CSV table of C-alpha atoms in Angstrom, one decimal:
chain,number,residue,atom,x,y,z
Z,1,MET,CA,-1.9,-8.4,60.0
Z,2,THR,CA,-1.9,-7.5,57.1
Z,3,ASP,CA,-3.7,-8.5,54.1
Z,4,SER,CA,-1.9,-10.5,51.2
Z,5,LYS,CA,-2.6,-9.5,47.3
Z,6,ALA,CA,-4.4,-12.5,46.5
Z,7,ASP,CA,-7.3,-11.2,49.1
Z,8,HIS,CA,-7.3,-7.8,47.1
Z,9,PRO,CA,-8.1,-9.1,43.4
Z,10,ALA,CA,-7.4,-6.5,40.8
Z,11,LYS,CA,-10.2,-4.5,39.3
Z,12,PRO,CA,-11.1,-5.2,36.3
Z,13,THR,CA,-10.5,-2.9,33.1
Z,14,PRO,CA,-13.6,-0.4,32.3
Z,15,TRP,CA,-15.0,-1.4,28.2
Z,16,TRP,CA,-13.8,2.2,28.3
Z,17,TYR,CA,-10.4,1.3,27.8
Z,18,GLY,CA,-9.9,-1.4,25.2
Z,19,ILE,CA,-11.8,1.2,22.5
Z,20,ILE,CA,-9.0,4.1,24.0
Z,21,SER,CA,-5.8,1.8,23.9
Z,22,LEU,CA,-7.0,1.3,20.0
Z,23,LEU,CA,-8.2,4.9,19.4
Z,24,ILE,CA,-5.3,7.3,20.9
Z,25,PRO,CA,-2.8,5.2,18.2
Z,26,ALA,CA,-4.8,5.7,15.5
Z,27,PHE,CA,-5.3,8.9,16.0
Z,28,VAL,CA,-1.2,10.2,17.0
Z,29,THR,CA,-0.8,8.0,13.3
Z,30,PHE,CA,-3.7,9.2,11.4
Z,31,GLY,CA,-2.1,13.2,12.1
Z,32,ALA,CA,1.4,12.7,11.8
Z,33,VAL,CA,0.7,10.7,8.0
Z,34,MET,CA,-1.7,13.8,7.3
Z,35,TRP,CA,0.9,16.1,8.5
Z,36,VAL,CA,3.6,14.8,6.7
Z,37,SER,CA,1.3,14.3,3.5
Z,38,LEU,CA,-0.7,17.2,3.1
Z,39,THR,CA,3.2,19.2,3.4
Z,40,ALA,CA,4.5,17.5,0.4
Z,41,ILE,CA,1.9,17.8,-1.5
Z,42,GLY,CA,1.8,21.4,-1.4
Z,43,THR,CA,5.7,21.2,-2.8
Z,44,TYR,CA,4.6,19.1,-6.0
Z,45,THR,CA,3.0,20.6,-8.7
Z,46,GLY,CA,3.7,19.0,-11.2
Z,47,PHE,CA,1.8,15.4,-12.0
Z,48,SER,CA,4.4,12.1,-11.0
Z,49,PRO,CA,5.4,10.5,-13.9
Z,50,LEU,CA,3.8,7.3,-12.3
Z,51,ASP,CA,0.9,7.4,-14.7
Z,52,GLU,CA,-0.6,9.6,-12.4
Z,53,PHE,CA,-2.5,11.0,-15.2
Z,54,GLN,CA,-3.7,8.0,-15.9
Z,55,HIS,CA,-4.9,7.7,-13.0
Z,56,LEU,CA,-6.5,11.0,-12.1
Z,57,ASP,CA,-8.2,10.6,-15.6
Z,58,SER,CA,-9.7,7.4,-14.3
Z,59,THR,CA,-10.5,8.7,-10.9
Z,60,ALA,CA,-12.4,12.0,-12.7
Z,61,LYS,CA,-14.5,9.7,-14.9
Z,62,ALA,CA,-15.7,7.6,-11.9
Z,63,ALA,CA,-16.1,10.6,-9.8
Z,64,GLU,CA,-18.6,11.3,-12.2
Z,65,GLY,CA,-20.0,8.3,-13.1
Z,66,ASP,CA,-18.0,6.2,-15.3
Z,67,LEU,CA,-17.0,3.0,-13.1
Z,68,TRP,CA,-16.0,1.3,-16.4
Z,69,LEU,CA,-13.3,2.5,-19.1
Z,70,PRO,CA,-12.3,0.3,-21.8
Z,71,LEU,CA,-9.6,-1.1,-23.5
Z,72,ASN,CA,-7.8,2.3,-25.1
Z,73,GLU,CA,-10.2,4.7,-23.9
Z,74,ARG,CA,-8.8,8.2,-24.5
Z,75,VAL,CA,-8.2,10.6,-21.6
Z,76,GLY,CA,-10.8,13.5,-21.1
Z,77,GLU,CA,-10.6,17.0,-20.4
Z,78,THR,CA,-10.2,17.6,-16.8
Z,79,ALA,CA,-6.8,15.2,-17.0
Z,80,MET,CA,-5.6,16.6,-20.5
Z,81,ALA,CA,-6.6,20.6,-19.2
Z,82,LEU,CA,-4.7,20.1,-15.4
Z,83,GLU,CA,-1.6,18.5,-16.7
Z,84,ALA,CA,-1.4,21.6,-19.4
Z,85,CYS,CA,-1.3,23.1,-16.8
Z,86,ARG,CA,0.9,21.8,-13.9
Z,87,GLY,CA,2.7,19.7,-16.2
Z,88,ILE,CA,5.0,17.1,-15.8
Z,89,ASN,CA,8.0,16.7,-12.5
Z,90,PHE,CA,10.5,14.6,-13.9
Z,91,ALA,CA,9.7,14.8,-18.7
Z,92,GLN,CA,11.1,16.4,-21.3
Z,93,GLN,CA,7.4,15.8,-23.1
Z,94,GLN,CA,6.4,19.3,-24.5
Z,95,LEU,CA,2.6,19.4,-23.4
Z,96,PRO,CA,-0.2,22.3,-25.1
Z,97,SER,CA,-0.8,25.6,-23.7
Z,98,CYS,CA,-2.9,25.6,-20.5
Z,99,ASP,CA,-4.5,29.4,-22.3
Z,100,SER,CA,-6.1,26.7,-24.9
Z,101,LEU,CA,-9.6,26.4,-25.5
Z,102,THR,CA,-9.7,22.8,-26.2
Z,103,PHE,CA,-7.1,19.8,-25.5
Z,104,SER,CA,-6.5,17.0,-28.2
Z,105,PRO,CA,-5.3,13.6,-26.1
Z,106,GLU,CA,-2.6,13.0,-29.0
Z,107,ASP,CA,-0.6,16.5,-28.3
Z,108,PHE,CA,0.0,14.1,-24.3
Z,109,GLN,CA,1.6,11.4,-23.3
Z,110,GLU,CA,1.1,8.0,-25.0
Z,111,LEU,CA,-0.8,9.9,-27.5
Z,112,GLY,CA,-4.0,10.6,-25.2
Z,113,VAL,CA,-4.2,6.5,-25.0
Z,114,ASN,CA,-5.9,6.2,-20.7
Z,115,THR,CA,-2.9,2.7,-19.9
Z,116,ALA,CA,-5.3,2.1,-17.0
Z,117,ALA,CA,-8.2,2.2,-18.6
Z,118,GLY,CA,-9.4,-1.7,-19.9
Z,119,ARG,CA,-9.1,-3.1,-15.3
Z,120,PRO,CA,-11.5,-2.1,-13.6
Z,121,SER,CA,-10.6,-1.0,-9.8
Z,122,LEU,CA,-12.1,0.1,-6.7
Z,123,TYR,CA,-9.3,2.7,-5.8
Z,124,TYR,CA,-10.6,5.3,-8.4
Z,125,VAL,CA,-14.5,5.4,-7.3
Z,126,ALA,CA,-13.3,5.4,-3.5
Z,127,THR,CA,-10.6,8.1,-4.4
Z,128,GLY,CA,-12.4,10.2,-7.3
Z,129,ILE,CA,-15.9,10.6,-5.0
Z,130,PRO,CA,-14.3,12.1,-2.2
Z,131,ALA,CA,-11.8,14.2,-4.2
Z,132,LYS,CA,-15.2,15.6,-5.4
Z,133,PHE,CA,-16.6,16.9,-2.6
Z,134,ILE,CA,-13.6,17.9,-1.5
Z,135,ALA,CA,-12.8,20.3,-4.5
Z,136,GLN,CA,-16.0,21.8,-3.7
Z,137,ALA,CA,-15.2,22.5,-0.4
Z,138,MET,CA,-12.3,23.9,-0.9
Z,139,PRO,CA,-13.0,25.9,-3.9
Z,140,GLN,CA,-9.0,27.6,-3.9
Z,141,TRP,CA,-8.2,23.5,-4.6
Z,142,ASP,CA,-8.4,21.9,-8.4
Z,143,PHE,CA,-9.2,18.1,-8.8
Z,144,LEU,CA,-5.5,16.9,-8.7
Z,145,ASP,CA,-4.8,18.5,-5.5
Z,146,ALA,CA,-8.4,17.1,-4.2
Z,147,ALA,CA,-7.6,13.7,-5.2
Z,148,ARG,CA,-4.5,13.9,-4.1
Z,149,VAL,CA,-5.5,14.9,-0.5
Z,150,SER,CA,-8.3,11.8,-1.2
Z,151,SER,CA,-5.6,9.2,-1.4
Z,152,ALA,CA,-3.7,10.6,1.5
Z,153,LEU,CA,-7.1,10.1,3.4
Z,154,ALA,CA,-6.6,6.5,2.5
Z,155,LEU,CA,-3.2,6.0,3.1
Z,156,ALA,CA,-3.7,7.6,7.1
Z,157,ALA,CA,-6.7,5.3,7.4
Z,158,GLY,CA,-4.5,2.3,7.1
Z,159,ALA,CA,-1.5,3.5,8.8
Z,160,ALA,CA,-3.4,4.1,11.6
Z,161,LEU,CA,-5.5,0.6,11.5
Z,162,LEU,CA,-2.1,-0.3,11.3
Z,163,ALA,CA,-1.0,1.7,15.0
Z,164,ALA,CA,-4.0,0.1,16.4
Z,165,ALA,CA,-3.8,-3.4,15.7
Z,166,ALA,CA,-0.3,-2.8,16.4
Z,167,SER,CA,-1.0,-1.8,19.3
Z,168,ARG,CA,-3.4,-4.4,20.1
Z,169,LEU,CA,-0.3,-7.5,19.7
Z,170,SER,CA,2.7,-5.3,21.7
Z,171,GLY,CA,0.1,-4.4,24.5
Z,172,SER,CA,1.8,-1.4,24.3
Z,173,LEU,CA,0.4,2.1,23.5
Z,174,ILE,CA,4.0,3.9,22.4
Z,175,THR,CA,5.1,1.1,20.6
Z,176,GLY,CA,1.5,0.5,18.9
Z,177,SER,CA,2.2,4.9,17.4
Z,178,ALA,CA,5.3,4.3,17.6
Z,179,ILE,CA,5.1,1.6,14.6
Z,180,GLY,CA,2.4,2.7,13.0
Z,181,VAL,CA,4.3,6.7,13.0
Z,182,ILE,CA,7.3,4.7,11.6
Z,183,VAL,CA,5.6,2.6,8.6
Z,184,GLY,CA,2.8,5.1,7.6
Z,185,LEU,CA,6.1,7.7,7.3
Z,186,PHE,CA,8.9,5.6,4.9
Z,187,PRO,CA,9.5,8.3,2.1
Z,188,ALA,CA,8.5,6.1,-0.8
Z,189,VAL,CA,5.4,5.5,1.5
Z,190,VAL,CA,4.5,9.2,1.5
Z,191,ALA,CA,6.0,9.9,-2.5
Z,192,GLN,CA,3.2,7.1,-3.4
Z,193,GLY,CA,0.2,8.4,-1.5
Z,194,ALA,CA,0.2,11.3,-1.9
Z,195,THR,CA,0.4,11.1,-5.6
Z,196,VAL,CA,-3.1,9.7,-7.6
Z,197,ASN,CA,-2.4,6.4,-7.3
Z,198,PRO,CA,-3.6,2.6,-6.3
Z,199,ASP,CA,-0.5,2.1,-4.0
Z,200,SER,CA,-2.0,4.8,-1.6
Z,201,TRP,CA,-4.1,1.4,-0.6
Z,202,SER,CA,-1.2,-0.1,0.3
Z,203,LEU,CA,-1.1,-0.2,4.0
Z,204,LEU,CA,-5.2,-0.8,4.4
Z,205,ALA,CA,-5.5,-3.5,2.7
Z,206,GLY,CA,-2.3,-5.4,4.1
Z,207,THR,CA,-3.5,-4.7,7.5
Z,208,VAL,CA,-7.6,-5.3,7.8
Z,209,ILE,CA,-6.2,-8.8,5.8
Z,210,VAL,CA,-3.6,-9.8,8.1
Z,211,SER,CA,-5.9,-8.3,11.5
Z,212,PHE,CA,-8.9,-10.3,10.2
Z,213,THR,CA,-6.8,-13.6,9.8
Z,214,LEU,CA,-5.8,-13.1,13.7
Z,215,LEU,CA,-9.6,-12.7,14.4
Z,216,ARG,CA,-10.5,-16.7,12.9
Z,217,GLN,CA,-10.9,-18.2,16.4
Z,218,ARG,CA,-12.7,-15.8,17.7
Z,219,LEU,CA,-15.5,-15.7,14.5
Z,220,PRO,CA,-18.1,-18.6,13.3
Z,221,ARG,CA,-16.3,-20.1,10.4
Z,222,VAL,CA,-18.7,-20.1,8.0
Z,223,VAL,CA,-18.1,-15.5,9.0
Z,224,TYR,CA,-14.9,-16.0,9.0
Z,225,THR,CA,-14.6,-17.8,5.5
Z,226,ILE,CA,-17.1,-15.6,3.7
Z,227,GLY,CA,-15.2,-11.9,4.9
Z,228,LEU,CA,-11.5,-13.1,4.2
Z,229,SER,CA,-13.2,-14.1,0.5
Z,230,VAL,CA,-14.9,-10.5,0.2
Z,231,LEU,CA,-11.4,-9.1,1.7
Z,232,LEU,CA,-8.9,-10.4,-0.9
Z,233,ALA,CA,-11.7,-9.9,-3.6
Z,234,VAL,CA,-12.1,-6.4,-2.9
Z,235,PHE,CA,-8.3,-5.3,-2.5
Z,236,CYS,CA,-7.5,-7.4,-5.8
Z,237,LEU,CA,-10.4,-5.3,-7.3
Z,238,THR,CA,-8.5,-1.9,-5.4
Z,239,LYS,CA,-5.5,-3.3,-7.0
Z,240,ALA,CA,-4.3,-6.4,-9.4
Z,241,ASN,CA,-0.8,-6.9,-7.0
Z,242,PHE,CA,-2.6,-7.0,-4.0
Z,243,VAL,CA,-3.2,-10.9,-5.1
Z,244,VAL,CA,-0.6,-11.9,-3.2
Z,245,LEU,CA,-1.7,-11.0,0.3
Z,246,ALA,CA,-3.6,-14.6,-0.4
Z,247,ALA,CA,-0.5,-16.0,1.0
Z,248,VAL,CA,-0.3,-13.9,4.2
Z,249,PRO,CA,-4.1,-16.7,6.1
Z,250,VAL,CA,-2.2,-19.1,4.3
Z,251,THR,CA,0.4,-18.7,6.2
Z,252,ILE,CA,-0.5,-17.6,9.1
Z,253,SER,CA,-2.9,-20.3,9.7
Z,254,PHE,CA,-1.2,-23.5,9.1
Z,255,ILE,CA,2.2,-22.2,11.8
Z,256,LEU,CA,-0.5,-22.0,14.0
Z,257,ALA,CA,-3.1,-24.6,13.6
Z,258,GLN,CA,-2.8,-28.3,15.3
Z,259,GLY,CA,-1.2,-31.5,14.2
Z,260,LYS,CA,0.5,-33.2,11.5
Z,261,PHE,CA,1.6,-31.4,7.8
Z,262,LEU,CA,-2.3,-33.4,6.9
Z,263,ALA,CA,-4.3,-31.8,9.8
Z,264,ARG,CA,-2.8,-28.6,8.8
Z,265,VAL,CA,-3.3,-28.6,4.8
Z,266,ARG,CA,-7.1,-29.3,5.5
Z,267,HIS,CA,-7.3,-27.0,9.3
Z,268,VAL,CA,-6.8,-24.1,6.5
Z,269,TRP,CA,-9.5,-24.7,3.4
Z,270,PRO,CA,-11.0,-21.7,4.5
Z,271,GLU,CA,-7.8,-19.8,3.3
Z,272,LEU,CA,-7.6,-21.7,0.9
Z,273,LEU,CA,-10.7,-21.5,-0.9
Z,274,ALA,CA,-10.2,-17.1,-0.2
Z,275,ALA,CA,-7.1,-17.4,-1.6
Z,276,GLY,CA,-8.8,-19.7,-5.0
Z,277,ILE,CA,-10.9,-16.8,-5.1
Z,278,SER,CA,-9.4,-13.6,-5.7
Z,279,LEU,CA,-7.1,-15.4,-8.0
Z,280,LEU,CA,-10.2,-16.3,-9.7
Z,281,VAL,CA,-10.8,-12.6,-9.4
Z,282,PHE,CA,-7.0,-11.6,-10.5
Z,283,GLY,CA,-7.6,-13.5,-13.5
Z,284,ALA,CA,-11.0,-11.9,-14.5
Z,285,VAL,CA,-9.6,-8.2,-13.7
Z,286,THR,CA,-5.6,-9.2,-15.5
Z,287,VAL,CA,-6.2,-12.4,-17.8
Z,288,ALA,CA,-9.3,-11.4,-19.3
Z,289,PRO,CA,-8.7,-8.3,-21.1
Z,290,LEU,CA,-6.1,-9.8,-22.9
Z,291,LEU,CA,-8.4,-12.8,-24.2
Z,292,ALA,CA,-10.7,-9.9,-25.8
Z,293,GLY,CA,-7.9,-9.9,-28.8
Z,294,GLU,CA,-7.9,-5.5,-29.0
Z,295,PRO,CA,-3.9,-5.0,-28.7
Z,296,SER,CA,-3.2,-2.3,-26.6
Z,297,ALA,CA,-2.8,1.7,-29.1
Z,298,ALA,CA,-0.3,2.6,-25.9
Z,299,PRO,CA,2.9,3.1,-27.5
Z,300,MET,CA,4.4,1.8,-24.0
Z,301,SER,CA,3.0,-1.3,-24.9
Z,302,ALA,CA,5.4,-2.8,-28.0
Z,303,VAL,CA,7.9,-0.7,-26.5
Z,304,LEU,CA,8.1,-3.5,-22.7
Z,305,ALA,CA,6.8,-6.3,-24.9
Z,306,ILE,CA,10.2,-9.3,-25.0
Z,307,SER,CA,12.7,-8.0,-28.0
Z,308,PRO,CA,15.9,-7.8,-28.4
Z,309,ASP,CA,16.0,-4.4,-27.0
Z,310,ASN,CA,13.9,-5.1,-24.8
Z,311,PRO,CA,15.5,-8.5,-24.0
Z,312,TRP,CA,13.5,-11.0,-20.3
Z,313,SER,CA,16.6,-11.5,-18.0
Z,314,THR,CA,16.5,-14.0,-15.6
Z,315,LEU,CA,19.7,-13.1,-13.7
Z,316,SER,CA,18.3,-9.5,-13.2
Z,317,VAL,CA,14.7,-10.8,-12.2
Z,318,VAL,CA,16.6,-13.1,-9.2
Z,319,ASN,CA,18.5,-9.8,-8.3
Z,320,GLN,CA,15.3,-7.9,-8.6
Z,321,SER,CA,13.3,-10.2,-6.5
Z,322,PHE,CA,16.2,-10.6,-4.1
Z,323,ALA,CA,16.3,-6.8,-3.7
Z,324,ALA,CA,12.9,-6.3,-1.9
Z,325,VAL,CA,13.8,-7.4,1.0
Z,326,LEU,CA,13.9,-3.8,1.6
Z,327,PRO,CA,11.2,-2.9,-1.2
Z,328,GLN,CA,10.6,0.7,1.2
Z,329,VAL,CA,14.0,1.8,0.3
Z,330,PHE,CA,14.7,3.1,-3.0
Z,331,ASP,CA,15.1,7.0,-3.8
Z,332,PRO,CA,12.1,8.6,-4.2
Z,333,SER,CA,13.3,11.9,-6.3
Z,334,TYR,CA,11.5,10.4,-9.3
Z,335,ALA,CA,8.5,11.3,-7.9
Z,336,TYR,CA,9.3,13.6,-5.0
Z,337,SER,CA,12.5,15.5,-4.8
Z,338,ILE,CA,11.9,16.5,-1.1
Z,339,LEU,CA,12.1,12.9,0.0
Z,340,ALA,CA,14.7,12.3,-1.6
Z,341,ARG,CA,16.8,14.2,1.1
Z,342,PRO,CA,20.0,12.5,3.5
Z,343,PRO,CA,17.7,12.7,6.4
Z,344,LEU,CA,15.4,10.9,4.8
Z,345,SER,CA,17.0,8.6,2.9
Z,346,GLY,CA,19.4,7.3,5.8
Z,347,MET,CA,16.5,7.8,7.5
Z,348,ALA,CA,14.7,5.6,5.7
Z,349,LEU,CA,17.0,2.5,5.3
Z,350,VAL,CA,17.6,2.6,9.0
Z,351,THR,CA,14.2,1.5,10.1
Z,352,ALA,CA,13.8,-0.5,7.3
Z,353,ILE,CA,16.1,-2.7,8.4
Z,354,PHE,CA,15.1,-2.6,11.5
Z,355,LEU,CA,12.0,-4.3,10.7
Z,356,VAL,CA,13.0,-6.5,8.2
Z,357,ALA,CA,15.7,-8.1,11.2
Z,358,ALA,CA,12.1,-8.6,13.2
Z,359,SER,CA,10.8,-10.3,11.1
Z,360,ILE,CA,14.4,-12.4,10.2
Z,361,VAL,CA,14.6,-13.2,14.2
Z,362,GLY,CA,11.2,-14.1,14.5
Z,363,ILE,CA,11.8,-16.7,12.6
Z,364,LEU,CA,15.8,-17.8,13.3
Z,365,HIS,CA,14.4,-18.0,17.0
Z,366,ALA,CA,10.9,-17.9,18.1
Z,367,ARG,CA,8.8,-21.0,18.7
Z,368,VAL,CA,6.6,-22.6,16.6
Z,369,ASP,CA,3.5,-22.0,17.6
Z,370,THR,CA,4.0,-18.3,18.4
Z,371,ARG,CA,1.8,-15.5,16.9
Z,372,TYR,CA,6.1,-14.0,16.0
Z,373,PHE,CA,7.1,-16.9,14.1
Z,374,ALA,CA,4.0,-17.0,12.2
Z,375,LEU,CA,3.5,-13.4,11.3
Z,376,SER,CA,7.7,-12.9,10.7
Z,377,VAL,CA,7.5,-16.2,8.4
Z,378,ALA,CA,4.0,-14.4,6.7
Z,379,ALA,CA,6.1,-11.2,6.2
Z,380,ILE,CA,9.3,-12.5,4.8
Z,381,VAL,CA,7.4,-15.0,2.1
Z,382,THR,CA,4.7,-11.7,1.0
Z,383,ILE,CA,8.2,-9.7,0.2
Z,384,PHE,CA,9.1,-12.5,-2.1
Z,385,ALA,CA,6.4,-13.1,-3.7
Z,386,ALA,CA,5.2,-9.4,-4.3
Z,387,PRO,CA,8.3,-9.5,-7.1
Z,388,LEU,CA,7.7,-13.5,-7.7
Z,389,PHE,CA,4.1,-13.2,-9.0
Z,390,THR,CA,4.8,-10.1,-10.8
Z,391,PHE,CA,7.4,-10.9,-13.0
Z,392,ALA,CA,5.3,-14.6,-13.5
Z,393,GLY,CA,2.7,-12.5,-15.3
Z,394,GLN,CA,5.2,-10.5,-17.3
Z,395,PHE,CA,6.5,-13.4,-18.6
Z,396,ALA,CA,2.7,-14.9,-19.3
Z,397,VAL,CA,2.1,-11.7,-21.2
Z,398,HIS,CA,5.1,-11.5,-23.3
Z,399,THR,CA,6.2,-8.4,-21.6
Z,400,TYR,CA,9.2,-7.7,-19.2
Z,401,PHE,CA,10.0,-3.9,-17.0
Z,402,SER,CA,12.2,-3.2,-13.9
Z,403,TYR,CA,9.9,-4.4,-10.9
Z,404,PRO,CA,8.6,-1.5,-9.2
Z,405,LEU,CA,9.7,-1.7,-6.0
Z,406,ARG,CA,6.3,0.0,-4.5
Z,407,TYR,CA,5.0,-3.0,-5.1
Z,408,GLY,CA,5.8,-4.4,-1.9
Z,409,PHE,CA,4.5,-1.9,0.3
Z,410,VAL,CA,1.6,-4.2,0.7
Z,411,ALA,CA,4.2,-6.5,3.1
Z,412,LEU,CA,4.8,-3.6,4.6
Z,413,PRO,CA,1.9,-4.4,7.9
Z,414,VAL,CA,2.7,-7.9,7.7
Z,415,ILE,CA,6.1,-6.9,9.0
Z,416,ALA,CA,5.2,-4.4,10.9
Z,417,LEU,CA,2.9,-6.5,13.2
Z,418,ALA,CA,5.4,-8.9,13.5
Z,419,LEU,CA,7.4,-6.5,15.4
Z,420,ALA,CA,4.2,-6.3,16.9
Z,421,ALA,CA,4.5,-9.6,18.0
Z,422,LEU,CA,7.2,-9.2,19.7
Z,423,ARG,CA,6.5,-7.1,22.4
Z,424,PRO,CA,9.8,-5.4,21.7
Z,425,ARG,CA,10.3,-2.5,24.6
Z,426,ARG,CA,8.5,0.4,24.4
Z,427,ALA,CA,12.0,3.2,24.2
Z,428,PRO,CA,13.7,1.7,21.7
Z,429,VAL,CA,10.9,2.5,19.1
Z,430,ALA,CA,10.0,5.1,20.1
Z,431,PHE,CA,13.2,6.8,19.9
Z,432,VAL,CA,12.9,5.5,16.2
Z,433,ALA,CA,9.8,7.0,15.7
Z,434,LEU,CA,10.9,10.3,17.0
Z,435,GLY,CA,14.1,10.3,14.9
Z,436,VAL,CA,11.4,9.9,11.6
Z,437,ILE,CA,9.2,12.4,12.7
Z,438,CYS,CA,12.5,15.0,13.5
Z,439,CYS,CA,13.6,13.6,10.0
Z,440,TYR,CA,10.6,15.4,8.6
Z,441,ALA,CA,11.2,18.5,10.8
Z,442,VAL,CA,14.0,18.9,9.0
Z,443,ALA,CA,13.6,18.1,5.7
Z,444,PHE,CA,11.0,20.4,5.7
Z,445,SER,CA,12.5,23.5,7.5
Z,446,GLY,CA,12.3,26.8,5.1
Z,447,MET,CA,9.4,24.5,3.0
Z,448,ASP,CA,7.1,27.4,1.2
Z,449,LEU,CA,4.3,26.0,0.9
Z,450,ARG,CA,2.2,26.6,-2.4
Z,451,PHE,CA,-0.5,24.1,-0.6
Z,452,SER,CA,-1.8,26.1,2.6
């Protein structure tokens, strides 16, 4: 008589297997994102016109210990010298000669007013200090190169953490690695992460908030409440529009709670408290400087004010909000021309539809008491919350400008983890990830890299 399998229970999984299962996707994704980011940086000599000049000035000053820049702060010598020598991509402004011994702020955009000043941001400290050490370790790089690499490290770290979280949710190393690569290598995401720009922290911020929310049942209530409040406040201090992430834990916990409506509301009081604190931080960061009464000296502030020449258009607001359903699909040539090549632009559209479709399917077909349904709803909520919150802020301060689609990147980790919670078969996800890598290989083929 043969022994049955029940007589020989499976051996317990070794303790180290769980660690390895998280580290492998993280390292694979980190390496892929850093490779692409460094290659992109090597093709991009000039400053990005998307406020990189102002962000670099704040970063350089933070690296020297100047952590708070008042409203109407003028740009410093480091930023002016670098822009005079490196130039601005896709800009017509005439810059001073690189050989000049001194520079005047009035000769640069916005008359030398640092439009990023007046609002505290942890991004500049977290980017500037590592950039200072990177520049010292690599003397052939200037501070712009070093700051871009420091920013790219944050992007790669966020993508790596996303891969680890996706691996845990999906129960598959291959799926987790593939999701990290797919999201971390969106051309638009790389375009922001490989420049000096707070949006490079979008993947890190979104992944941390979702992952911490899913740990609620394993943490004491007080620890969870304090931790979530601190994390939301920190990311709001990194970039103000990250405040939309406050909707994620409220949505997820409310859906996964038991009981009727009022019981669910009582269940999510830690998330509501954390969201309230993040809104207070947002108000302190964005509204308080406006209440100080000092008007901005930057010419752009007058251009963006609602006026007959720049009218508020409700129809345009609605159209842009719905267009944000695919926040990672846009032509990134304004920042990085190499990332607008057909292999990458076509890949971005396909992969964006692939990801967002998983959330739509989750809302339509998943059971309402599952993580897949909760994450799917949270993903769609975050996608629409980002533009609506941005336009609400514009209306409150009487300004209007087109919605920057990069503000929606914080929704990407929520979308990606919804796909992971679906636990798809490995082959399709791995196939898409492999396609992403191949598109980059084609786009970068034959490049003569300066940054090497």
